[in-house]
Coordinates of C-alpha atoms and ligand atoms in Angstrom, one line a residue:
X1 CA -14.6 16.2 18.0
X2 CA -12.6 12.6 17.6
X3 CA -11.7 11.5 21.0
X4 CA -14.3 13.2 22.9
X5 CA -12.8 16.0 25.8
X6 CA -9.3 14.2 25.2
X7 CA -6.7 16.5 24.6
X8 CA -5.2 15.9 20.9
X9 CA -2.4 18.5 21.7
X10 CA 0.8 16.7 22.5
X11 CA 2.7 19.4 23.6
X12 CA -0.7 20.8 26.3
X13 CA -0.6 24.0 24.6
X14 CA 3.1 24.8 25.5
X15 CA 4.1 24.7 22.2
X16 CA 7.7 24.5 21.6
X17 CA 8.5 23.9 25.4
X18 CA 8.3 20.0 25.7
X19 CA 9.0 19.2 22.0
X20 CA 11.8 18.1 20.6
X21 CA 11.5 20.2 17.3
X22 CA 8.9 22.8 16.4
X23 CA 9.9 24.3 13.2
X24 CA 9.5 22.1 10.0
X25 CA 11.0 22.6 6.8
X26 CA 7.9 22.2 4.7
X27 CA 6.7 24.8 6.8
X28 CA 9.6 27.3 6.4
X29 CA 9.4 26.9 2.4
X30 CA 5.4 27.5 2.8
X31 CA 6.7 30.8 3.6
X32 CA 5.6 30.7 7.5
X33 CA 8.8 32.2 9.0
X34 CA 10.0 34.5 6.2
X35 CA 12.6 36.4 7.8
X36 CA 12.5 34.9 11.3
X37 CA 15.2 33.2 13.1
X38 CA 14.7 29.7 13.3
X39 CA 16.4 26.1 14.3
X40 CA 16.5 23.4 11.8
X41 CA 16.7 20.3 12.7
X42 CA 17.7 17.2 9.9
X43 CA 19.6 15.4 7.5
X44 CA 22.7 17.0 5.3
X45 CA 21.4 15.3 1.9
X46 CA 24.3 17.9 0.1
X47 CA 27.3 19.7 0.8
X48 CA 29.5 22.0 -1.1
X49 CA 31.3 25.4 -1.0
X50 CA 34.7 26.6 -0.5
X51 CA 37.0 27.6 2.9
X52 CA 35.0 30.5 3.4
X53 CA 31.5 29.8 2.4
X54 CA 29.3 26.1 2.5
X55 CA 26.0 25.1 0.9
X56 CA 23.8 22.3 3.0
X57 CA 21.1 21.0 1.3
X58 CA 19.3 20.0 4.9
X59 CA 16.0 18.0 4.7
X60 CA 13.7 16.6 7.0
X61 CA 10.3 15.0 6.9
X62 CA 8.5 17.6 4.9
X63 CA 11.5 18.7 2.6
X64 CA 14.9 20.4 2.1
X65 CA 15.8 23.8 2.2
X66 CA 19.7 25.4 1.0
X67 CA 21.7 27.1 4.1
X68 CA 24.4 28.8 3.5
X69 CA 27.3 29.5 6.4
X70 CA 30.0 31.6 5.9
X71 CA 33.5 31.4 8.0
X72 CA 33.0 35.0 9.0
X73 CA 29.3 34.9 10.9
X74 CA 29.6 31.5 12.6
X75 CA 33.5 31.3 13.5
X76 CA 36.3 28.9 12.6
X77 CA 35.2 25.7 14.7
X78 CA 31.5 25.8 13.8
X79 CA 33.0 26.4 10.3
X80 CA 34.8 23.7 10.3
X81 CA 32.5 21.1 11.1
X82 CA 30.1 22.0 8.6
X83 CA 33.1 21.7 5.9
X84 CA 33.7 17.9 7.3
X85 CA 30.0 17.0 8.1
X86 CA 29.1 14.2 5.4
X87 CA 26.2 13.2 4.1
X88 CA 23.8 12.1 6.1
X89 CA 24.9 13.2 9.2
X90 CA 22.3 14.4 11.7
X91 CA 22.5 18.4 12.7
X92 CA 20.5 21.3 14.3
X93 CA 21.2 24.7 12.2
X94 CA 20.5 28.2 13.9
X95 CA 19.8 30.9 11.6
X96 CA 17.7 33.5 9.3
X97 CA 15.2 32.2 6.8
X98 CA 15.4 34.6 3.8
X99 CA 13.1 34.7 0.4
X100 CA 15.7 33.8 -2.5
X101 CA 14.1 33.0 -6.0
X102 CA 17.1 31.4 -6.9
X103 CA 16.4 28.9 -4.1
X104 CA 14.9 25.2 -4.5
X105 CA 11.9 26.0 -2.7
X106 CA 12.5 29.9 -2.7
X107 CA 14.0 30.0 0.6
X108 CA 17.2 29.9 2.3
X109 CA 18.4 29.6 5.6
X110 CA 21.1 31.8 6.3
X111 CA 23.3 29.9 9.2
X112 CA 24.2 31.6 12.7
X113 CA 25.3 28.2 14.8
X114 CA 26.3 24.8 13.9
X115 CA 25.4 21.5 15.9
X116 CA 26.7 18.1 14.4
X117 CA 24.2 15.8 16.4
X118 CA 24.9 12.6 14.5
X119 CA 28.3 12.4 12.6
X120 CA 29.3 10.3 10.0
X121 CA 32.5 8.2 9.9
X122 CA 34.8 9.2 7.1
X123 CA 36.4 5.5 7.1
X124 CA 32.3 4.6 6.3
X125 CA 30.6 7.4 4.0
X126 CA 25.9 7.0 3.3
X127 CA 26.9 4.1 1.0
X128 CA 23.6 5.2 -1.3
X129 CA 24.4 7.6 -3.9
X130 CA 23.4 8.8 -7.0
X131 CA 25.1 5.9 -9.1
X132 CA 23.5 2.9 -6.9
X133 CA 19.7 4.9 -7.6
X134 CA 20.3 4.9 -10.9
X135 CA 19.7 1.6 -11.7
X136 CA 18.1 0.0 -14.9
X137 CA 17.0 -3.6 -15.4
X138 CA 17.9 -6.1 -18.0
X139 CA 15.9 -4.3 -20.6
X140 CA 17.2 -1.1 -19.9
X141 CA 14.3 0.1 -18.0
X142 CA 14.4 2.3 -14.8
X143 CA 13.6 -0.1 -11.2
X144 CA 13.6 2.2 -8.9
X145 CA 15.1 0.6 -5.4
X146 CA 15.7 -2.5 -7.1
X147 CA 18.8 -3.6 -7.2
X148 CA 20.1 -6.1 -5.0
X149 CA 23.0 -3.7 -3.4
X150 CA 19.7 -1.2 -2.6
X151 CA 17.5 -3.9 -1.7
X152 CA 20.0 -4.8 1.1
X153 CA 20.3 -1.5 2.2
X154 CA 16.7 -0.8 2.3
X155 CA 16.6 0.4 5.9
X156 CA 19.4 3.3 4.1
X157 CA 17.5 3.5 1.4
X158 CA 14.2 4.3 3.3
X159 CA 15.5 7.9 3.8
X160 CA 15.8 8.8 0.1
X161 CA 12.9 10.8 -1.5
X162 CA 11.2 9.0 -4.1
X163 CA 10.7 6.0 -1.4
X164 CA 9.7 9.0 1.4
X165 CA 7.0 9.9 -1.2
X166 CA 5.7 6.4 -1.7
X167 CA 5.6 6.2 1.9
X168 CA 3.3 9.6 2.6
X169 CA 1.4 8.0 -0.4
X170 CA 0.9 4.9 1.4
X171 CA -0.3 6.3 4.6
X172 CA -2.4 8.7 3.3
X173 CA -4.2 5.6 1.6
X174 CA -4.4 4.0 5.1
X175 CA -6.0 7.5 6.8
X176 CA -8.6 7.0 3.3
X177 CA -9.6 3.4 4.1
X178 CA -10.3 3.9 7.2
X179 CA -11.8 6.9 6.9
X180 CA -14.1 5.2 4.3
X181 CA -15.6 2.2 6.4
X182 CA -15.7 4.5 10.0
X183 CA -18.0 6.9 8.2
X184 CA -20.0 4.0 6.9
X185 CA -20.2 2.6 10.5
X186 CA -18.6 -0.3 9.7
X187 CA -16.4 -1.7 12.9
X188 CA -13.0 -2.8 12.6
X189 CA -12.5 -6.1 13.5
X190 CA -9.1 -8.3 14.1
X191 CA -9.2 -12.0 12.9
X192 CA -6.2 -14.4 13.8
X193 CA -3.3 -14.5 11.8
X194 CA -2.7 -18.5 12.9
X195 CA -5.0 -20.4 11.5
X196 CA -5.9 -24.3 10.5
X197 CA -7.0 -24.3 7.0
X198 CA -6.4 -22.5 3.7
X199 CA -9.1 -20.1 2.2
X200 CA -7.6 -18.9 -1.1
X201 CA -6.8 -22.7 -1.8
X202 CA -3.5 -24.8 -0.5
X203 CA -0.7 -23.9 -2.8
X204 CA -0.1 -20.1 -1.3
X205 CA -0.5 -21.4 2.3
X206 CA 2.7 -21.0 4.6
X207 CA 2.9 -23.6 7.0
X208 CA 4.5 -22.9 10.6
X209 CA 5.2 -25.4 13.3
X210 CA 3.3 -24.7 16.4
X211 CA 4.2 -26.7 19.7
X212 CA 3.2 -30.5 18.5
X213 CA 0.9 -29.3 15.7
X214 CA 1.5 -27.3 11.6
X215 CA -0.5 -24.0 11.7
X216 CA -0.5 -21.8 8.8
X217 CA -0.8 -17.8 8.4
X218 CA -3.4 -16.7 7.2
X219 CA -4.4 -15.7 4.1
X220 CA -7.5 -13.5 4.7
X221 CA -9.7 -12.4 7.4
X222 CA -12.3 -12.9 5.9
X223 CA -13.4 -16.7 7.1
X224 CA -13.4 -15.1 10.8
X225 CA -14.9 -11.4 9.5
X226 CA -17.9 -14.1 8.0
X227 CA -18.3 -16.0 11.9
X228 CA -19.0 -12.3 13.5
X229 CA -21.3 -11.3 10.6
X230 CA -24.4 -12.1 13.2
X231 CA -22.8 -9.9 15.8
X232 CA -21.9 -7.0 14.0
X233 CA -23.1 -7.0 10.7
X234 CA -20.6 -4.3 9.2
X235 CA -17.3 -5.2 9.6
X236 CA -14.0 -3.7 8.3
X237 CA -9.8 -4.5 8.7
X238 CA -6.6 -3.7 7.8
X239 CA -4.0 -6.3 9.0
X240 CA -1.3 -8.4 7.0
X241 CA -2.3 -11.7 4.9
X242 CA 0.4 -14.2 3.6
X243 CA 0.4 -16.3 0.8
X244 CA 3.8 -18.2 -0.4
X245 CA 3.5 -16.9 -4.2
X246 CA 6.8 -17.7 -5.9
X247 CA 5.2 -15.5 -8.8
X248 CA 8.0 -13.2 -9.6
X249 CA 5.8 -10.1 -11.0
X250 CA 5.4 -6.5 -10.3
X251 CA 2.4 -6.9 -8.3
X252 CA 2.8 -10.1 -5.8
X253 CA 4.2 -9.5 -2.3
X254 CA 4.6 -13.0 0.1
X255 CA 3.1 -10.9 3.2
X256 CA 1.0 -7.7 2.3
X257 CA -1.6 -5.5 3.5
X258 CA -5.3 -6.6 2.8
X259 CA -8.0 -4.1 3.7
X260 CA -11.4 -6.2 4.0
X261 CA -15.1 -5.8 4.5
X262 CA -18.1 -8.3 5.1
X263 CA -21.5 -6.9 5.5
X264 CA -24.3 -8.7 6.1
X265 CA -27.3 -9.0 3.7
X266 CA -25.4 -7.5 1.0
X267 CA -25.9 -8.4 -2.7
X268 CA -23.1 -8.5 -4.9
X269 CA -23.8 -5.2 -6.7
X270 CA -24.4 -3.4 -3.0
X271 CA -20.5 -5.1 -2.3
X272 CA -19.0 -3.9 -5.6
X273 CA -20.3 -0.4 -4.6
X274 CA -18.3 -0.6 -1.5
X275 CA -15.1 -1.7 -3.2
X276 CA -15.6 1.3 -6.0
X277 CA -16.5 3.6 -3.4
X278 CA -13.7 3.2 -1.5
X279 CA -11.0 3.0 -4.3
X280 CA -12.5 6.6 -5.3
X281 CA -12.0 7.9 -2.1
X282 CA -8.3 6.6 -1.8
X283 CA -7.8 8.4 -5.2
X284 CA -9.4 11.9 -3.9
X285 CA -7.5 11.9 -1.1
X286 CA -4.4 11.6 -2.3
X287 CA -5.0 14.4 -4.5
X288 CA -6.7 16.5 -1.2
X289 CA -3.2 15.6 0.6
X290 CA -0.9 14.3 -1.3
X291 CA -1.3 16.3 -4.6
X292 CA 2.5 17.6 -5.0
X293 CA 3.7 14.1 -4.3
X294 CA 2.5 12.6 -7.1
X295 CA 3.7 15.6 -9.4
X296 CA 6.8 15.0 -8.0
X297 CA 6.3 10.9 -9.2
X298 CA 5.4 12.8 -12.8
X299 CA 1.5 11.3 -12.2
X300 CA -1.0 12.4 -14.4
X301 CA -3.2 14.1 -12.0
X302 CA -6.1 13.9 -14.5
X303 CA -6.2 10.7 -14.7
X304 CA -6.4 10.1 -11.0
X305 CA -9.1 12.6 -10.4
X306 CA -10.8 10.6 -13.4
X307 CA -10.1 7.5 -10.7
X308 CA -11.9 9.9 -7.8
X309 CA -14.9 10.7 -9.8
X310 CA -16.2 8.3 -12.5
X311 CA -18.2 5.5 -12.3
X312 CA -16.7 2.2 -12.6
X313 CA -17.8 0.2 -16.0
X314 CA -19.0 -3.6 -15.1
X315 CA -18.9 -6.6 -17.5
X316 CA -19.1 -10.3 -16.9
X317 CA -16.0 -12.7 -16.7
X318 CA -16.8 -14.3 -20.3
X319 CA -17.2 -10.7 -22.3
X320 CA -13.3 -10.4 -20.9
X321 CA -12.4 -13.9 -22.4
X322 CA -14.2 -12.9 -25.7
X323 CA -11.6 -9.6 -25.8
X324 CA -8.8 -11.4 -24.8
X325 CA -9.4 -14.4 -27.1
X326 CA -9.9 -11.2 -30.2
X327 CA -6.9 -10.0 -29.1
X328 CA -5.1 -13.0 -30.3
X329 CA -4.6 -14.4 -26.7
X330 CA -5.1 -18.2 -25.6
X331 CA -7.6 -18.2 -22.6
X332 CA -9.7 -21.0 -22.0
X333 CA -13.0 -20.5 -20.5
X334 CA -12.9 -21.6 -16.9
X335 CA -9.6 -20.4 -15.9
X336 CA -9.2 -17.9 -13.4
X337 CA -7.1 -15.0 -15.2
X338 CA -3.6 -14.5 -14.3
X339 CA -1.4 -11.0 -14.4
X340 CA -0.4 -11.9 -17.9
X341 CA -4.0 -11.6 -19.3
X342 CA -5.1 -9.0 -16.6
X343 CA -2.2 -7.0 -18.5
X344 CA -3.7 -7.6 -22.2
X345 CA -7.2 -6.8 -21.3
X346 CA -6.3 -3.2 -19.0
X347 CA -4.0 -1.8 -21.2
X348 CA -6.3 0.2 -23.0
X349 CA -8.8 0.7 -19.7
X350 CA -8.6 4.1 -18.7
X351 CA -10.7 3.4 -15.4
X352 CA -11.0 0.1 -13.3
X353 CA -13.4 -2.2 -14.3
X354 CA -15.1 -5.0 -12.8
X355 CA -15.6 -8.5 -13.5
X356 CA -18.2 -10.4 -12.7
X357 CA -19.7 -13.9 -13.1
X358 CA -16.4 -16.4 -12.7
X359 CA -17.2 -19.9 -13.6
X360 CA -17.7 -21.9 -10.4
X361 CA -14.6 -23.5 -11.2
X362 CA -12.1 -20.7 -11.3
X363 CA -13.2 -19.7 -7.6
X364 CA -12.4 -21.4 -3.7
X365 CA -15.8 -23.4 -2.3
X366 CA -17.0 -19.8 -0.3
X367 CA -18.4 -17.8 -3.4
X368 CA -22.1 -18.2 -3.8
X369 CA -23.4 -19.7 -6.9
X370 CA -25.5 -17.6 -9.6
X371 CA -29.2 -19.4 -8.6
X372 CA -30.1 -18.6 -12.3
X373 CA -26.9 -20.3 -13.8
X374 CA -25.1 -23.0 -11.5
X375 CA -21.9 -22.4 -13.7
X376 CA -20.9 -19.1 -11.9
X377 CA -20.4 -17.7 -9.0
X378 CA -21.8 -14.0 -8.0
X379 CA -18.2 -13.0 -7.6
X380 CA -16.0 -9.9 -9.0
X381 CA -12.7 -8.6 -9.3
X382 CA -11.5 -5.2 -9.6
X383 CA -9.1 -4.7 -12.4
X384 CA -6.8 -1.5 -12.2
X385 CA -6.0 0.7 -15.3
X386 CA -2.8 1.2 -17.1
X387 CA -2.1 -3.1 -17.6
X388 CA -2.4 -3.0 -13.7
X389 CA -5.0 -5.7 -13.0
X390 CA -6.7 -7.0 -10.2
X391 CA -6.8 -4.6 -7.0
X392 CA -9.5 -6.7 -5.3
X393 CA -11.6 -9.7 -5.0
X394 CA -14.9 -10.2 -3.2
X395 CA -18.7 -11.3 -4.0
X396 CA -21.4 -13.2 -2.0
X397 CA -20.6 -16.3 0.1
X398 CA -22.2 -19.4 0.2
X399 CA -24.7 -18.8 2.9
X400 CA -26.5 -22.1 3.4
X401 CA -25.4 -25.1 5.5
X402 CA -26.3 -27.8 2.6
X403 CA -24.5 -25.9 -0.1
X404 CA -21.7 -25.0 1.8
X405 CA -21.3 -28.6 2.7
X406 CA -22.2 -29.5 -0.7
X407 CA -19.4 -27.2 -1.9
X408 CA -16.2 -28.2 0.1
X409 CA -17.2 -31.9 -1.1
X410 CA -17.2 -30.6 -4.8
X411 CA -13.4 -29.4 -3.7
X412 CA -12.9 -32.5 -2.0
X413 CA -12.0 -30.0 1.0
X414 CA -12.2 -31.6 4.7
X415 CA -14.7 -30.4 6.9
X416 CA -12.5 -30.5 10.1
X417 CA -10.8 -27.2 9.7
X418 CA -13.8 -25.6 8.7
X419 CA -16.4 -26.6 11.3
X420 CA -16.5 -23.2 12.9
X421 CA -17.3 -21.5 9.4
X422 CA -20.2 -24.4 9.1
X423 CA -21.6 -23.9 12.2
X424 CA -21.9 -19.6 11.5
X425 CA -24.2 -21.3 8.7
X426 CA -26.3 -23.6 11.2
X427 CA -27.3 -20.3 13.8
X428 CA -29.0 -17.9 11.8
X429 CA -27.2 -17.9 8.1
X430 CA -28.1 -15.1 6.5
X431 CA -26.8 -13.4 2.5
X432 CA -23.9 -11.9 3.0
X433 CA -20.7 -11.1 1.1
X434 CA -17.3 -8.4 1.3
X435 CA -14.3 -8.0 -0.5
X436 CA -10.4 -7.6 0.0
X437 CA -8.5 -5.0 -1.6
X438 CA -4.7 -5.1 -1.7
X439 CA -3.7 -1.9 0.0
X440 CA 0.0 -2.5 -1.4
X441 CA -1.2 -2.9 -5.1
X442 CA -3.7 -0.2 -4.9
X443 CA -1.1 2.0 -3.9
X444 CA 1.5 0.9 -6.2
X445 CA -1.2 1.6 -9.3
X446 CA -2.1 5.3 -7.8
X447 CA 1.8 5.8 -7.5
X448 CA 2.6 4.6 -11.1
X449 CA 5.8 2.8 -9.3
X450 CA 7.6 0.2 -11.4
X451 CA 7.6 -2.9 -8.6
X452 CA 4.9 -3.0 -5.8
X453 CA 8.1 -3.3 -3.7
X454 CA 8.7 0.4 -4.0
X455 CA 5.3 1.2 -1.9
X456 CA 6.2 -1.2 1.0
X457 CA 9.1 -0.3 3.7
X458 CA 10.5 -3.7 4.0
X459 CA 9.3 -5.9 0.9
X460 CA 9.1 -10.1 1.4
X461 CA 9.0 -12.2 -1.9
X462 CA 9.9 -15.6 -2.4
X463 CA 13.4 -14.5 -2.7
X464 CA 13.6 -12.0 0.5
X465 CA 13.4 -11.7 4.1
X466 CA 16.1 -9.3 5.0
X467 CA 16.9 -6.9 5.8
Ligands
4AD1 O1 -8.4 -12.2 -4.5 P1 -7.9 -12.6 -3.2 O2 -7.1 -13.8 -3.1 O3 -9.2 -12.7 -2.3 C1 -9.2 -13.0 -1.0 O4 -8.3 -13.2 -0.3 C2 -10.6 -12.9 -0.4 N1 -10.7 -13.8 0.7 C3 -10.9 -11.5 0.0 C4 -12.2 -11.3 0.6 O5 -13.2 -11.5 -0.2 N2 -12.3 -10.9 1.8 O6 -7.1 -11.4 -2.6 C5 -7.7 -10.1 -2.4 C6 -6.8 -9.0 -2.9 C7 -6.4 -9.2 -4.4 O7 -7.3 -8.6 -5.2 C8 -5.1 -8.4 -4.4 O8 -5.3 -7.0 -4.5 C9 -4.5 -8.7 -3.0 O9 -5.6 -9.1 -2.2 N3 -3.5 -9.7 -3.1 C10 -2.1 -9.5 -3.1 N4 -1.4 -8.4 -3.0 C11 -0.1 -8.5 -3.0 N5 0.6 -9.7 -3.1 C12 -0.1 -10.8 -3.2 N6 0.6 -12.0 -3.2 C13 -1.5 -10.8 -3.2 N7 -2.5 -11.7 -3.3 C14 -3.7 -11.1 -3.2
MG2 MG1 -8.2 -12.8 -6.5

């Protein structure tokens, strides 16, 4: 058992007596407390009725359930504050759960007592509603959460349901990473998030004064993950990474959430297992816990049980340009491949590939070169489905202390900032490699959602840092 003799019930077994709520809604339309009494506590999402009867749509975390109060059962001052409770006001309703077909959900609760917990002011009515969601973009297509008005209420607009789904989404893609590495005895280890040098190259670095000297954040573990790879071997994280992208595309996010690994005599194929393995295992278990959530989304389930259970097809970096380059698109060998191409080439992918074999060139001084061809790097990227594109990056690093030298040089890269990374080199080198996946993007692909904003509570892009 996790934790050992540690006890995992909050409440110590007196459920109900030191918890502030006990019955969920999810719960009541699974059908658990058909015809009991219960108390609902949540969130009026609708109202209507007349001066003897009202329908509240209340929800919660889990979902949203009709009750219905009439005048006559719960008395004129209980009656009346349901009439002039608005939307979004906080309550706790008493009453009777009965079966009705007719139902969302196929319950109802049928209310005894009223308790407004958190009113809303009249003078100041939930500013989100149905108009502001339904917003379209120049092009007339649907961006869910997108416009500026909702973008600037997004700690309002955290609360309505499709964002509440992405959110389950994401976590349940956390629990899945995790759960991936643990049971592969990785250990999870924390790099900093200061740092002296770039590793994805200078133009995406944030700088930040600190005291009398510029730091910048960071923009991977992974330089760190590589310094404890004589320590521990197997190493996992989840953390932030920042890169100042002014890209304005569906899929780039100024701070976002980077799972990574680094594993120690690792080849590039045993690393590319990794990333495939774990992207399958995010996939199956969001359909294990998350499966009416993506209905909800309109996901085609098939294709992401396809995503849980298939191989993942391989080919090298220059059979890509030769498709792209038939496909009528300019791409010149040596160039890494932006989100444009990445588009062209996976719109007709219906699993993630990866690539493999970049040209030395197109890649920062840590990827190993090929020892049969000095022109590439024994590198990949994972490229998503559905015109998605790349949902990691990884390969082998360059292990030994004269081509790692020999490499910054090529760059024209100082040594200074990088001494400590040298030095892991001098003690003991060894093959190594690992990957980072961008937990945001993954999501946002298994999600179908329009913007990679719509997966992440509080998005930053180069035009954002509020609210
Ligand atoms: O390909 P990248 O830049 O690779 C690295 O940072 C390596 N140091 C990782 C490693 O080998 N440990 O970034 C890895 C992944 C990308 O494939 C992408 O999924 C995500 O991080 N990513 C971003 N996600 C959202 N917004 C951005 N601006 C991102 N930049 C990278
Ligand atoms: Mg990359």
């Amino acid at each position: 058992m996790l934790g050992g003799d540690i006890e995992l019930d909050p409440t110590n077994g007196q459920t109900g007596a030191s918890m502030g709520k006990t019955v969920w809604i999810g719960e009541v339309q699974d059908g658990l407390y058909d015809g009991k009494t219960v108390e609902l506590k949540g969130w009026i999402k609708r109202t209507r009725g007349s001066n003897k009867m009202r329908f509240i749509v209340l929800r919660d975390s889990t979902g949203e359930i009709q009750c219905v109060g009439k005048k006559d059962t719960i008395g004129e001052e209980s009656f009346l504050a349901l009439k002039e409770a608005l939307i979004e006001s906080s309550v706790i309703l008493n009453g009777t759960v009965n079966v009705d077909e007719r139902s969302e959900g196929g319950h109802e609760l049928v209310v005894n007592a009223v308790e407004i917990v958190g009113a809303v002011d009249p003078e100041r009515p939930f500013p989100i509603n149905k108009e502001a969601l339904d917003v379209v973009d120049e092009d007339g297509e649907p961006m869910p959460g997108g416009s500026e008005f909702l973008l600037n209420h997004r700690h309002l607009y955290l609360r309505t349901s499709r964002m509440t789904t992405m959110l389950k989404l994401r976590s349940s893609a956390f629990g899945a990473i995790h759960n991936y590495f643990r049971a592969g005895d990785f250990i999870e280890y924390q790099a900093p998030n200061f740092v002296a040098g770039a590793v994805e190259g200078g133009s995406t670095l944030f700088e930040v004064p600190y005291f009398d000297k510029v730091a910048y954040l960071t923009q991977s573990w992974q330089l760190y993950a590589e310094a404890a790879m004589p320590a521990l071997e197997r190493l996992y994280t989840i953390a932030p990474s920042f890169r100042a992208e002014e890209s304005r595309t569906r899929r780039h996010l100024t701070e976002f959430w980077h799972a990574e690994m680094e594993v120690a005599w690792a080849t590039n194929d045993e690393i590319m297992a990794h990333g495939e393995g774990v992207v399958r295992h995010i996939a199956s278990t969001l359909l294990d816990e998350r499966e009416s959530e993506l209905t909800s989304l309109n996901r085609d389930l098939d294709a992401i049980a396809r995503y849980a259970d298939s191989p993942y097809p391989k080919m090298r970096y220059d059979e890509a340009v030769e498709i792209l380059q038939s496909k009528g698109v300019e791409v010149e060998w040596g160039e890494d491949l932006d989100y444009s191409k990445e588009k062209i080439l996976t719109q007709d992918f219906d699993l993630p590939h990866f690539l493999t074999h970049y040209p030395k060139i197109a890649k920062p001084f840590y990827h190993r070169v090929d020892p049969d061809d000095e022109k590439y790097v024994l590198c990949h990227d994972l490229l998503a489905p559905e015109g998605y594109g790349e949902i990691i990056g990884g390969g082998e690093r360059t292990w030994s202390e004269e081509e790692i030298l020999r490499r910054l040089d090529e760059e024209g890269t100082p040594h200074e900032p990088y001494q400590f990374y040298i030095d892991t080199r001098s003690y003991g080198g060894v093959p190594h490699g690992g990957f980072g996946l961008g937990v945001d993007r993954v999501v946002s692909w298994l999600a179908g959602a329009s913007h990679i904003r719509e997966v992440i509570p509080f998005p930053r892009t180069s035009r954002r840092v509020t609210p």
